[in-house]
mmCIF file of C-alpha atoms and ligand atoms in Angstrom:
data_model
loop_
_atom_site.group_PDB
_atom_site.id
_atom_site.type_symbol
_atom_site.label_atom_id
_atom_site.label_comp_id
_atom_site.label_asym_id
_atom_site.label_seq_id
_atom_site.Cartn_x
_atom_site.Cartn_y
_atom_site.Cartn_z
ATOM 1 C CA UNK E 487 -28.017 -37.418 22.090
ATOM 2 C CA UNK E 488 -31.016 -37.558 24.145
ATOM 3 C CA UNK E 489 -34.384 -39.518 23.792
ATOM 4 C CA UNK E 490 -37.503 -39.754 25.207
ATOM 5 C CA UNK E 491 -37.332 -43.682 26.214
ATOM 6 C CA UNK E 492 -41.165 -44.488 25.599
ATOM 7 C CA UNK E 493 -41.710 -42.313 22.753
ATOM 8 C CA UNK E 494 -38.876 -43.878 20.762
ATOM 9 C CA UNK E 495 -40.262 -46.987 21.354
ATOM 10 C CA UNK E 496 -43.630 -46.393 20.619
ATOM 11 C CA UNK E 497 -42.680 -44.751 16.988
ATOM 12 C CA UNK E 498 -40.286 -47.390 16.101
ATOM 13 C CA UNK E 499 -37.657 -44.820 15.935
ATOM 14 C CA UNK E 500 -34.047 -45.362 14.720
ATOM 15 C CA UNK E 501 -30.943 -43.942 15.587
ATOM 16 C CA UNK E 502 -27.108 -45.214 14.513
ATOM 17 C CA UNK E 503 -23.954 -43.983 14.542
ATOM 18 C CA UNK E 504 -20.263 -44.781 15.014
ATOM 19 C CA UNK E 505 -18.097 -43.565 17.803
ATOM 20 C CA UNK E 506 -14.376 -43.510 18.188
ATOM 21 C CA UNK E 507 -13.926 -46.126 21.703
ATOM 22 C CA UNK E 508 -12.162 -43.223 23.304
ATOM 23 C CA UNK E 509 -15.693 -41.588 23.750
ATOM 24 C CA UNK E 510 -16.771 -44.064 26.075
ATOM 25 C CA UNK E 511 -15.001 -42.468 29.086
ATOM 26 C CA UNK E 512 -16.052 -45.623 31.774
ATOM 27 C CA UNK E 513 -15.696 -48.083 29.204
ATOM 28 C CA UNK E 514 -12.007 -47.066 28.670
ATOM 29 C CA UNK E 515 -11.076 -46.126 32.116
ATOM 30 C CA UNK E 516 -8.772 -48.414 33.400
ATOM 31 C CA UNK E 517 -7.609 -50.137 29.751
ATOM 32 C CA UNK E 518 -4.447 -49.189 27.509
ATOM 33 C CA UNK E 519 -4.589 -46.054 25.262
ATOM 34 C CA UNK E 520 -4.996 -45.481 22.633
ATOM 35 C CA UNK E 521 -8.639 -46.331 22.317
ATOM 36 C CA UNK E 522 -9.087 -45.216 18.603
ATOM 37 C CA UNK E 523 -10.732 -48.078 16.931
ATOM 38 C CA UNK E 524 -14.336 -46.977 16.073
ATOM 39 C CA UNK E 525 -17.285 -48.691 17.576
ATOM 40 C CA UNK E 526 -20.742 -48.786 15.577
ATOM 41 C CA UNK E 527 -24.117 -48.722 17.280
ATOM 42 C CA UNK E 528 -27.558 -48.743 16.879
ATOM 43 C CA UNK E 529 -30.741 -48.452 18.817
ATOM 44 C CA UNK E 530 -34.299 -49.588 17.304
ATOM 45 C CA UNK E 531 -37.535 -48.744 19.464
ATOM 46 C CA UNK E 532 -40.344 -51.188 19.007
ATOM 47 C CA UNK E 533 -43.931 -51.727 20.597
ATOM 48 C CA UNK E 534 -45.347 -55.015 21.068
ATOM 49 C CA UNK E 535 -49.114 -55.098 19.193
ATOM 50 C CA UNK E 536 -50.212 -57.718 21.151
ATOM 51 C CA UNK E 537 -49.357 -56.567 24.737
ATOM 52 C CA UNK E 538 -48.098 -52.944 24.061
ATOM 53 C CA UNK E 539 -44.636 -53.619 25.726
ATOM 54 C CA UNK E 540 -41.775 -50.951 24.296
ATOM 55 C CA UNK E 541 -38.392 -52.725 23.797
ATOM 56 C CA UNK E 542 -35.639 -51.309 22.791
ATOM 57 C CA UNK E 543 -33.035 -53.009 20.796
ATOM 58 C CA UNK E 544 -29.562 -52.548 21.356
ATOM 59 C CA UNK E 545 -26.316 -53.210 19.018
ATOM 60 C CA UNK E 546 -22.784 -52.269 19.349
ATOM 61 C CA UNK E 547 -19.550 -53.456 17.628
ATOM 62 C CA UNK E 548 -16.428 -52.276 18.371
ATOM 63 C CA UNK E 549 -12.656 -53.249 19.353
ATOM 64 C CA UNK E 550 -10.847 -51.852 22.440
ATOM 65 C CA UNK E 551 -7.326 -52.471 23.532
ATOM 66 C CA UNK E 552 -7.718 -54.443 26.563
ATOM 67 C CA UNK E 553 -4.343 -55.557 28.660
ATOM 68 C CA UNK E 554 -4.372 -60.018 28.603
ATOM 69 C CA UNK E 555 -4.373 -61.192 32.728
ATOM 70 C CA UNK E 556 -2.242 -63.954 31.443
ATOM 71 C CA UNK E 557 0.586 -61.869 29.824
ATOM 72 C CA UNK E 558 -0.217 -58.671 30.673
ATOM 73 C CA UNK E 559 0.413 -57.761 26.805
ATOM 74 C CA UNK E 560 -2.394 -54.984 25.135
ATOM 75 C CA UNK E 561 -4.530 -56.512 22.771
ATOM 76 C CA UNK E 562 -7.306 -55.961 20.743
ATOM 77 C CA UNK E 563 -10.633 -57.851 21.496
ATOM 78 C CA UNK E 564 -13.478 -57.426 20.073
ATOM 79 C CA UNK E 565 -16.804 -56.262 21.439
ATOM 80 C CA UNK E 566 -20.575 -57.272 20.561
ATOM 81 C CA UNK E 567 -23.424 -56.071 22.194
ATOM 82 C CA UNK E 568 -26.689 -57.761 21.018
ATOM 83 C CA UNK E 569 -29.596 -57.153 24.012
ATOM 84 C CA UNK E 570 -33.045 -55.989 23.915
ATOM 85 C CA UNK E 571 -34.502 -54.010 27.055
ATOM 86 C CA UNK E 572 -38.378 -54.013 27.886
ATOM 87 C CA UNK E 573 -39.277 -50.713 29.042
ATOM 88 C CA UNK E 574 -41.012 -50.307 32.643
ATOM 89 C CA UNK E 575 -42.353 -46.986 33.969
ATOM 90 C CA UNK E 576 -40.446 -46.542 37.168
ATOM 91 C CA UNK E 577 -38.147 -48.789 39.811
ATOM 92 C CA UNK E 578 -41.511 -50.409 41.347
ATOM 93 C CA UNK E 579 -42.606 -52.246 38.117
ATOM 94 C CA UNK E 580 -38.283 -52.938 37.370
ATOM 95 C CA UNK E 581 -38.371 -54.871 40.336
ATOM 96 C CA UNK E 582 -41.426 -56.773 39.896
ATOM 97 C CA UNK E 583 -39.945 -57.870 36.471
ATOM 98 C CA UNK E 584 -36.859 -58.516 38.185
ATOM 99 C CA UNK E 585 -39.096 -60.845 40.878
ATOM 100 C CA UNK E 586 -40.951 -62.353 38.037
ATOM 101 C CA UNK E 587 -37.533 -62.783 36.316
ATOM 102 C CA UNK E 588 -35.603 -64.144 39.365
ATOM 103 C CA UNK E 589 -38.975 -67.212 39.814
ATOM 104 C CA UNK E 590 -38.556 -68.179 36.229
ATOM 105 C CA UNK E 591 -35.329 -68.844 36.970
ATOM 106 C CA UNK E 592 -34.187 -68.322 33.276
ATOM 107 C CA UNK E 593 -32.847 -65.527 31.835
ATOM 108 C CA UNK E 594 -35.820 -64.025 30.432
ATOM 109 C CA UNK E 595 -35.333 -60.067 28.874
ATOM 110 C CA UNK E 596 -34.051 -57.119 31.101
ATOM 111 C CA UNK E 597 -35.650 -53.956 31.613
ATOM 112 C CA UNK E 598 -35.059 -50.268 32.201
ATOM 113 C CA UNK E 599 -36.637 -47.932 33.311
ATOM 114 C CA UNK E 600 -37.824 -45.215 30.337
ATOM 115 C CA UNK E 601 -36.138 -41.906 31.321
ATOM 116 C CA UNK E 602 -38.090 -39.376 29.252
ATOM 117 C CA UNK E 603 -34.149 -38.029 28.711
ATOM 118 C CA UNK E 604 -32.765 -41.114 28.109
ATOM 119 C CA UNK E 605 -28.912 -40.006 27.111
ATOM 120 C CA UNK E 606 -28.433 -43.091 24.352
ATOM 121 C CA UNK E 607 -24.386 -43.172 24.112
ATOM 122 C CA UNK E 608 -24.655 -44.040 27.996
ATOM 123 C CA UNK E 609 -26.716 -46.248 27.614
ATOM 124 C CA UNK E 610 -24.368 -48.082 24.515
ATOM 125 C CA UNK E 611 -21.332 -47.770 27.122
ATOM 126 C CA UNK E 612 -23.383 -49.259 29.823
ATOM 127 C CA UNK E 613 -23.919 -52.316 27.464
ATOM 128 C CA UNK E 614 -20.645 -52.061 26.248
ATOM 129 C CA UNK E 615 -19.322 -52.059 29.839
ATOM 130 C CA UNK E 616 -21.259 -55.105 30.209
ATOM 131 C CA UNK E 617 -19.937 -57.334 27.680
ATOM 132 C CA UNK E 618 -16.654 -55.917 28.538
ATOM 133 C CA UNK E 619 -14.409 -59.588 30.156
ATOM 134 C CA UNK E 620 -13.685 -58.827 34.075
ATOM 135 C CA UNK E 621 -10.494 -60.640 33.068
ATOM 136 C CA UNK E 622 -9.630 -60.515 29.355
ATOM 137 C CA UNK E 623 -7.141 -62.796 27.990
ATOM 138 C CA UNK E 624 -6.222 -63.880 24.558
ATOM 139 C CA UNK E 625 -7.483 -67.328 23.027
ATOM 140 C CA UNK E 626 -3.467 -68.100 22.534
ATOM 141 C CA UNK E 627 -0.571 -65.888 24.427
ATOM 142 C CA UNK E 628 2.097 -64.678 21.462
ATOM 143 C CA UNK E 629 4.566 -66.143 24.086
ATOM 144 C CA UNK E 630 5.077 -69.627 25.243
ATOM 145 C CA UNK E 631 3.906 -69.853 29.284
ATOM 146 C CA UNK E 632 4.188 -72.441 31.593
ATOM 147 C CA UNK E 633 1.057 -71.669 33.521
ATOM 148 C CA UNK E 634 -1.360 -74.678 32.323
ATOM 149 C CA UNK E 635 -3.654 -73.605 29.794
ATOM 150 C CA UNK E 636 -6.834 -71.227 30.330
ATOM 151 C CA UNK E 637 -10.011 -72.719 32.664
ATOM 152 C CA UNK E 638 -12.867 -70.947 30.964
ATOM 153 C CA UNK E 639 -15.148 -72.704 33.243
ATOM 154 C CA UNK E 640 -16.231 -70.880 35.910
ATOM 155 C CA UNK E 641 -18.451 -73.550 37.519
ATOM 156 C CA UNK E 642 -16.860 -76.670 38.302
ATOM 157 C CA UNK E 643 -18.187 -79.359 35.965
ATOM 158 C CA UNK E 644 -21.278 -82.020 36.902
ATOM 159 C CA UNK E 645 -18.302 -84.452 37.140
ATOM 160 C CA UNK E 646 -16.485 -83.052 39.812
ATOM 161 C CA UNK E 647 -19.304 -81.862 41.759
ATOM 162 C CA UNK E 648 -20.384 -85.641 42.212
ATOM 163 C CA UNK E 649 -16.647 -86.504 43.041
ATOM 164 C CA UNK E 650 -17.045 -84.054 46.063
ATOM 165 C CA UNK E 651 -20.560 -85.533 46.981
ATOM 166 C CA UNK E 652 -19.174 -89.370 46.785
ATOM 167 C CA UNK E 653 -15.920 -88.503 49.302
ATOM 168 C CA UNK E 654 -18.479 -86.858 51.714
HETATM 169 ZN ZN1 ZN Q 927 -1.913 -63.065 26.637
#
């Protein structure tokens, strides 16, 4: 299924459809077969009046088996992609955004680049792949463990930070 990024956009175009996870060859590599669960998407172009940017909206939902780095059991978990692109013209203006984005120093909107072939299940793995944990694990191992209990933080808190500062 292949688009023309800008034109999409600019018409407001549509497309949906539901895909069996399996399909999403890089998405799967590396995680537990089988990958049959089907995964919904959609993809709405849209054109800013005001400033004429093209977005595009992405959505996916969709469960693949993933393996828990706690237990190493398969599970199921759940994946939601909710992201809107901006649409530049080529890698000069992407990494002006990406300048622009990087000073703002918030997480403003990311961009692509419009491919005039845009393939549009690749681009629903890539966000997929995205959303995709680096190290799933379930909320609650089915079996007792005696490793303490799941640090979700991945930045030590405000309180510890100052602890460090005060011993220096
Ligand atoms: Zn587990």
């Amino acid at each position: 299924m292949i688009i023309d990024a800008m034109e999409f956009a600019r018409a407001g175009q549509v497309l949906e459809g539901t895909a069996v996870a399996s399909t999403f060859v890089r998405l799967c590599e590396g995680l537990p077969q089988p990958q049959d669960a089907q995964v919904s998407w959609r993809l709405a172009g849209r054109c800013d009046a005001g400033t004429g940017q093209l977005w595009l909206d992405v959505q996916a939902q969709g469960r693949v088996r993933v393996v828990c780095q706690r237990c190493i059991e398969p599970f199921g978990l759940d994946l939601q992609v909710d992201n809107t692109l901006g649409l530049v013209r080529n890698t000069a203006e992407l990494e002006a955004m990406e300048a622009l984005e990087t000073a703002a120093d918030d997480a403003g909107p990311e961009y692509l680049v419009a491919e005039r072939h845009l393939d549009v299940l690749a681009l629903i793995e890539d966000e997929l792949i995205l959303v995709l944990p680096y190290a799933p694990r379930h909320a609650v191992c089915p079996e007792p463990s005696d490793e303490p209990s799941p640090s979700r933080q991945s930045k030590p808190s405000p309180f510890a930070v100052l602890e460090q500062l005060r011993k220096h």
